[in-house]
CSV table of C-alpha atoms in Angstrom, one decimal:
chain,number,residue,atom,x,y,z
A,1,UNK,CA,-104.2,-71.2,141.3
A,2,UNK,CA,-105.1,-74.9,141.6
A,3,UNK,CA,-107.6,-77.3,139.3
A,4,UNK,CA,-108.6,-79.9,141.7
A,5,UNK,CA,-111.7,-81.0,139.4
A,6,UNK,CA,-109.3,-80.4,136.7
A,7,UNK,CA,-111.9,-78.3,134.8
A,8,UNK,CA,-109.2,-77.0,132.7
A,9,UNK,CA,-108.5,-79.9,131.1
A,10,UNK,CA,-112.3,-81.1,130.0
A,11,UNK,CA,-113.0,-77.4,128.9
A,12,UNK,CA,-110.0,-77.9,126.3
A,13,UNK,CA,-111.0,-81.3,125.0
A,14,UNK,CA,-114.7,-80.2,125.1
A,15,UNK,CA,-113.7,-77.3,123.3
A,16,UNK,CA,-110.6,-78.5,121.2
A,17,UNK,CA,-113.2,-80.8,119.1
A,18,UNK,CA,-115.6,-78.4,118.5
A,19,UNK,CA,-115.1,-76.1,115.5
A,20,UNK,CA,-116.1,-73.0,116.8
A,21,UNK,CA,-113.9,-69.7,115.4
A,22,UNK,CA,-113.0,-68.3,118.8
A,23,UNK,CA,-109.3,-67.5,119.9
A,24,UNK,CA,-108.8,-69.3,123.1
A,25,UNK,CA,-106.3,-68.4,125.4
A,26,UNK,CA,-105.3,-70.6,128.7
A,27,UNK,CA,-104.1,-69.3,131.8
A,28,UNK,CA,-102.7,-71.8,134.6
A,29,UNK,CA,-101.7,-70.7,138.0
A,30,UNK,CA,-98.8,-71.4,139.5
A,31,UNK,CA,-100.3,-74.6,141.5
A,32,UNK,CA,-101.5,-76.0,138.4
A,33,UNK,CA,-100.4,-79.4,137.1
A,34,UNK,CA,-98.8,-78.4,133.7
A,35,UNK,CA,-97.8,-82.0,132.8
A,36,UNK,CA,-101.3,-83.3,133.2
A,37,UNK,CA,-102.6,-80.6,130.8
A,38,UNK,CA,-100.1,-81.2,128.1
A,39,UNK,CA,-100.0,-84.8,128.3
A,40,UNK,CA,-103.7,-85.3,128.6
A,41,UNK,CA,-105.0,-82.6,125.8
A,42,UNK,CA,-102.2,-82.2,123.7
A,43,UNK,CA,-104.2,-82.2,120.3
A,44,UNK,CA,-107.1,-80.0,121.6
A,45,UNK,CA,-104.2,-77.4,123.3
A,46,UNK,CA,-102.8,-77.2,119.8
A,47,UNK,CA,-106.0,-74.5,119.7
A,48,UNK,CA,-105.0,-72.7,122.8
A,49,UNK,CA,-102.6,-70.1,123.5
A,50,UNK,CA,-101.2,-71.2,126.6
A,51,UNK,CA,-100.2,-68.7,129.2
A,52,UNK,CA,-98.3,-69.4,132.6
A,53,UNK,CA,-96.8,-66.7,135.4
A,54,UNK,CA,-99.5,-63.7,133.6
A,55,UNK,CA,-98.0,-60.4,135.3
A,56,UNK,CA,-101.1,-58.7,133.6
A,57,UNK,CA,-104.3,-60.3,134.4
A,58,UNK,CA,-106.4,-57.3,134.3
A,59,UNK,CA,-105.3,-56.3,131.3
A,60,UNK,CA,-105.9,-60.0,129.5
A,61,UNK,CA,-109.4,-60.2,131.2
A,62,UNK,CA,-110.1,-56.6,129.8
A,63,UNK,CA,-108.9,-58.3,126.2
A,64,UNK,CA,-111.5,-61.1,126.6
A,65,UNK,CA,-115.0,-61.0,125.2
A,66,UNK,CA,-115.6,-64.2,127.3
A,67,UNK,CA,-113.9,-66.1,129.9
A,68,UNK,CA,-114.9,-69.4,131.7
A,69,UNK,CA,-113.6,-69.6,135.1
A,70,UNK,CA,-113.7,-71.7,138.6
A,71,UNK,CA,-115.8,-69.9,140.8
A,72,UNK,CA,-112.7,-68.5,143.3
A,73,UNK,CA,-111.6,-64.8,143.4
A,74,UNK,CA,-110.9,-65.0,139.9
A,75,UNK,CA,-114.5,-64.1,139.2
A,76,UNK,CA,-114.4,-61.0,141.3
A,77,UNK,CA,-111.6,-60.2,139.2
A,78,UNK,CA,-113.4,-61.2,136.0
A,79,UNK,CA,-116.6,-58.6,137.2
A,80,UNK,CA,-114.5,-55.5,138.4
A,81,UNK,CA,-112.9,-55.6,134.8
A,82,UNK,CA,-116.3,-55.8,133.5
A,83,UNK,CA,-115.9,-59.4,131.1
A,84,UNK,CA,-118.6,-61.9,131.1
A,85,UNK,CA,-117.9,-64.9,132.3
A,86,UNK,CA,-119.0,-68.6,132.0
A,87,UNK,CA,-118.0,-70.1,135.9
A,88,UNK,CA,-118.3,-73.4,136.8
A,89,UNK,CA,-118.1,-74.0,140.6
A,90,UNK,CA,-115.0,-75.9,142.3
A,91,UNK,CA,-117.1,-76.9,145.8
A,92,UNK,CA,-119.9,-75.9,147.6
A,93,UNK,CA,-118.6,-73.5,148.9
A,94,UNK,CA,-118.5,-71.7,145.2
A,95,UNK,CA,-121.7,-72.8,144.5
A,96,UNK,CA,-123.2,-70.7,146.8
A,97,UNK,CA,-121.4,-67.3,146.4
A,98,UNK,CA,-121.5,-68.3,142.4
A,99,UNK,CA,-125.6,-68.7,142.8
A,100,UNK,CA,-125.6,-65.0,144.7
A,101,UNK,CA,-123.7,-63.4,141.4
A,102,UNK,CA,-125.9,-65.1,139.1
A,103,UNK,CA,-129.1,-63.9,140.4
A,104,UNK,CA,-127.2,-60.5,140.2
A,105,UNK,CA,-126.4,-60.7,136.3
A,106,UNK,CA,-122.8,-60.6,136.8
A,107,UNK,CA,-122.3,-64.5,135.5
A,108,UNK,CA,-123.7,-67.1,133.8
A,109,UNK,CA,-123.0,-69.9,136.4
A,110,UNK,CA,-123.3,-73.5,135.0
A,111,UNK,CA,-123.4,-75.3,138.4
A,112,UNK,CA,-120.8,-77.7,140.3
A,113,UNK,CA,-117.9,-79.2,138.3
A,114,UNK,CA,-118.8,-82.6,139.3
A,115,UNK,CA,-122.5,-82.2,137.6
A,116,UNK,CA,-121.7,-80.5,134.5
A,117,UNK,CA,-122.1,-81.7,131.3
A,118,UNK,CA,-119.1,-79.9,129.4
A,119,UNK,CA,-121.2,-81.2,125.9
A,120,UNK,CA,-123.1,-78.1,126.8
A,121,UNK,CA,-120.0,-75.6,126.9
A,122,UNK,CA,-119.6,-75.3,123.2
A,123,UNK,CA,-123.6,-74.3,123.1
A,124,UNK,CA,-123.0,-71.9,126.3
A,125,UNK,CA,-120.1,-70.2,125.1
A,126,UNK,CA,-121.7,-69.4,121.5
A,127,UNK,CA,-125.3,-68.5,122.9
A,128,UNK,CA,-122.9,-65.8,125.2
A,129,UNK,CA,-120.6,-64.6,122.3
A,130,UNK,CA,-123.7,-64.1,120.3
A,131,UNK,CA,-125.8,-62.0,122.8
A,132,UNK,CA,-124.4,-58.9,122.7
A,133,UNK,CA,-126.9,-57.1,125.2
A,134,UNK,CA,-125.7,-59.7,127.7
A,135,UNK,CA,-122.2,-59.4,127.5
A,136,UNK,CA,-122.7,-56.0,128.0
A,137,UNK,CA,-125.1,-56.0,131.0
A,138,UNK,CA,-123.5,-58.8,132.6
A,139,UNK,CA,-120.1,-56.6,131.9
A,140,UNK,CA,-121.9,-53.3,134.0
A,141,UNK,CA,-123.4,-55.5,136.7
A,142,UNK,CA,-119.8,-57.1,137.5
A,143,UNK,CA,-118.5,-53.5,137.5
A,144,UNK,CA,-121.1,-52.0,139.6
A,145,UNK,CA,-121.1,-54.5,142.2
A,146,UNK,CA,-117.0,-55.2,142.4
A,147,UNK,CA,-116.2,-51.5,142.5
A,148,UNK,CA,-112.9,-51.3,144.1
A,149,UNK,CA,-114.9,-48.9,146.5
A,150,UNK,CA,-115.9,-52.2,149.2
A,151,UNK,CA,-113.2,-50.8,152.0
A,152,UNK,CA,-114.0,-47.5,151.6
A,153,UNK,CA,-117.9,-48.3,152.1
A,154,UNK,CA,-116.7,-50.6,155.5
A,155,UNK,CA,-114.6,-47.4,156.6
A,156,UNK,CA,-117.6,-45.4,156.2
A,157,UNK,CA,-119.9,-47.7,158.1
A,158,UNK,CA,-117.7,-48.3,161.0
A,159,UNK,CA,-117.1,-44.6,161.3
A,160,UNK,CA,-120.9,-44.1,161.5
A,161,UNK,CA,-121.2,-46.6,164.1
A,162,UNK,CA,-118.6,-44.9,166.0
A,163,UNK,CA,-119.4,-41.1,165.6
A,164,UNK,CA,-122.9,-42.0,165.3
């Protein structure tokens, strides 16, 4: 998709100076301003793989240990393939869903993009990679609650109403 708060770009310089041993990989949408990236990080990207049109989504989020995301659909995406994920909210809108998955275990959210401190992220992203049982709990929740089975449930619901 998009980066309107251009999150992407202050998780790779917050990241690109830190000396953490993680692979990163970097997937922009197809909305995404690639020039600003490139021009504006191009020493920290040097420590990205950088990935553009991805085909297979699911199958790179099933790769990750980790991912930080916006809050958009790409977290429900991030929970039905069961990896943990750092999200940091886009608008109020995401805030509020985000909150609703956090108090479910599915995410660590890390509040509005506007309010964040990215100094934090390298500290984040290590306390995650480093908890084990969380990754793994957080990786059930997401896959318990985005099932696949939502319009199946609906169906079943409206069909009792009707039939009662």
């Amino acid at each position: 998709g998009s980066d309107p708060l251009n999150l992407s770009l202050r998780c790779v310089r917050t990241l690109g100076r830190c000396d953490l041993d993680f692979n990163y990989r970097l997937i922009i949408g197809p909305d995404f301003d690639r020039e600003k990236l490139i021009c504006s990080t191009e020493r920290a990207l040097s420590q990205f793989d950088l990935y553009e049109d991805v085909t297979n989504m699911g199958d790179m989020m099933r790769q990750a240990d980790i991912a930080i995301s916006a809050g958009g659909r790409t977290v429900y995406e991030l929970a039905a393939t069961g990896t943990p994920a750092l999200v940091i909210a886009q608008n109020q809108g995401e805030v509020e869903r985000m909150e609703l998955l956090r108090r479910e275990n599915v995410i660590e959210f890390l509040g509005h993009g506007e309010e964040f401190d990215f100094d934090r992220l390298p500290g984040l992203l290590t306390s995650l990679a480093e908890d084990h049982k969380r990754r793994k709990d957080m990786s059930e929740r997401g896959q318990d609650l985005v099932d696949g089975r939502g319009v199946t449930r609906i169906l079943d619901i409206v069909h009792e109403m009707l039939v009662g």
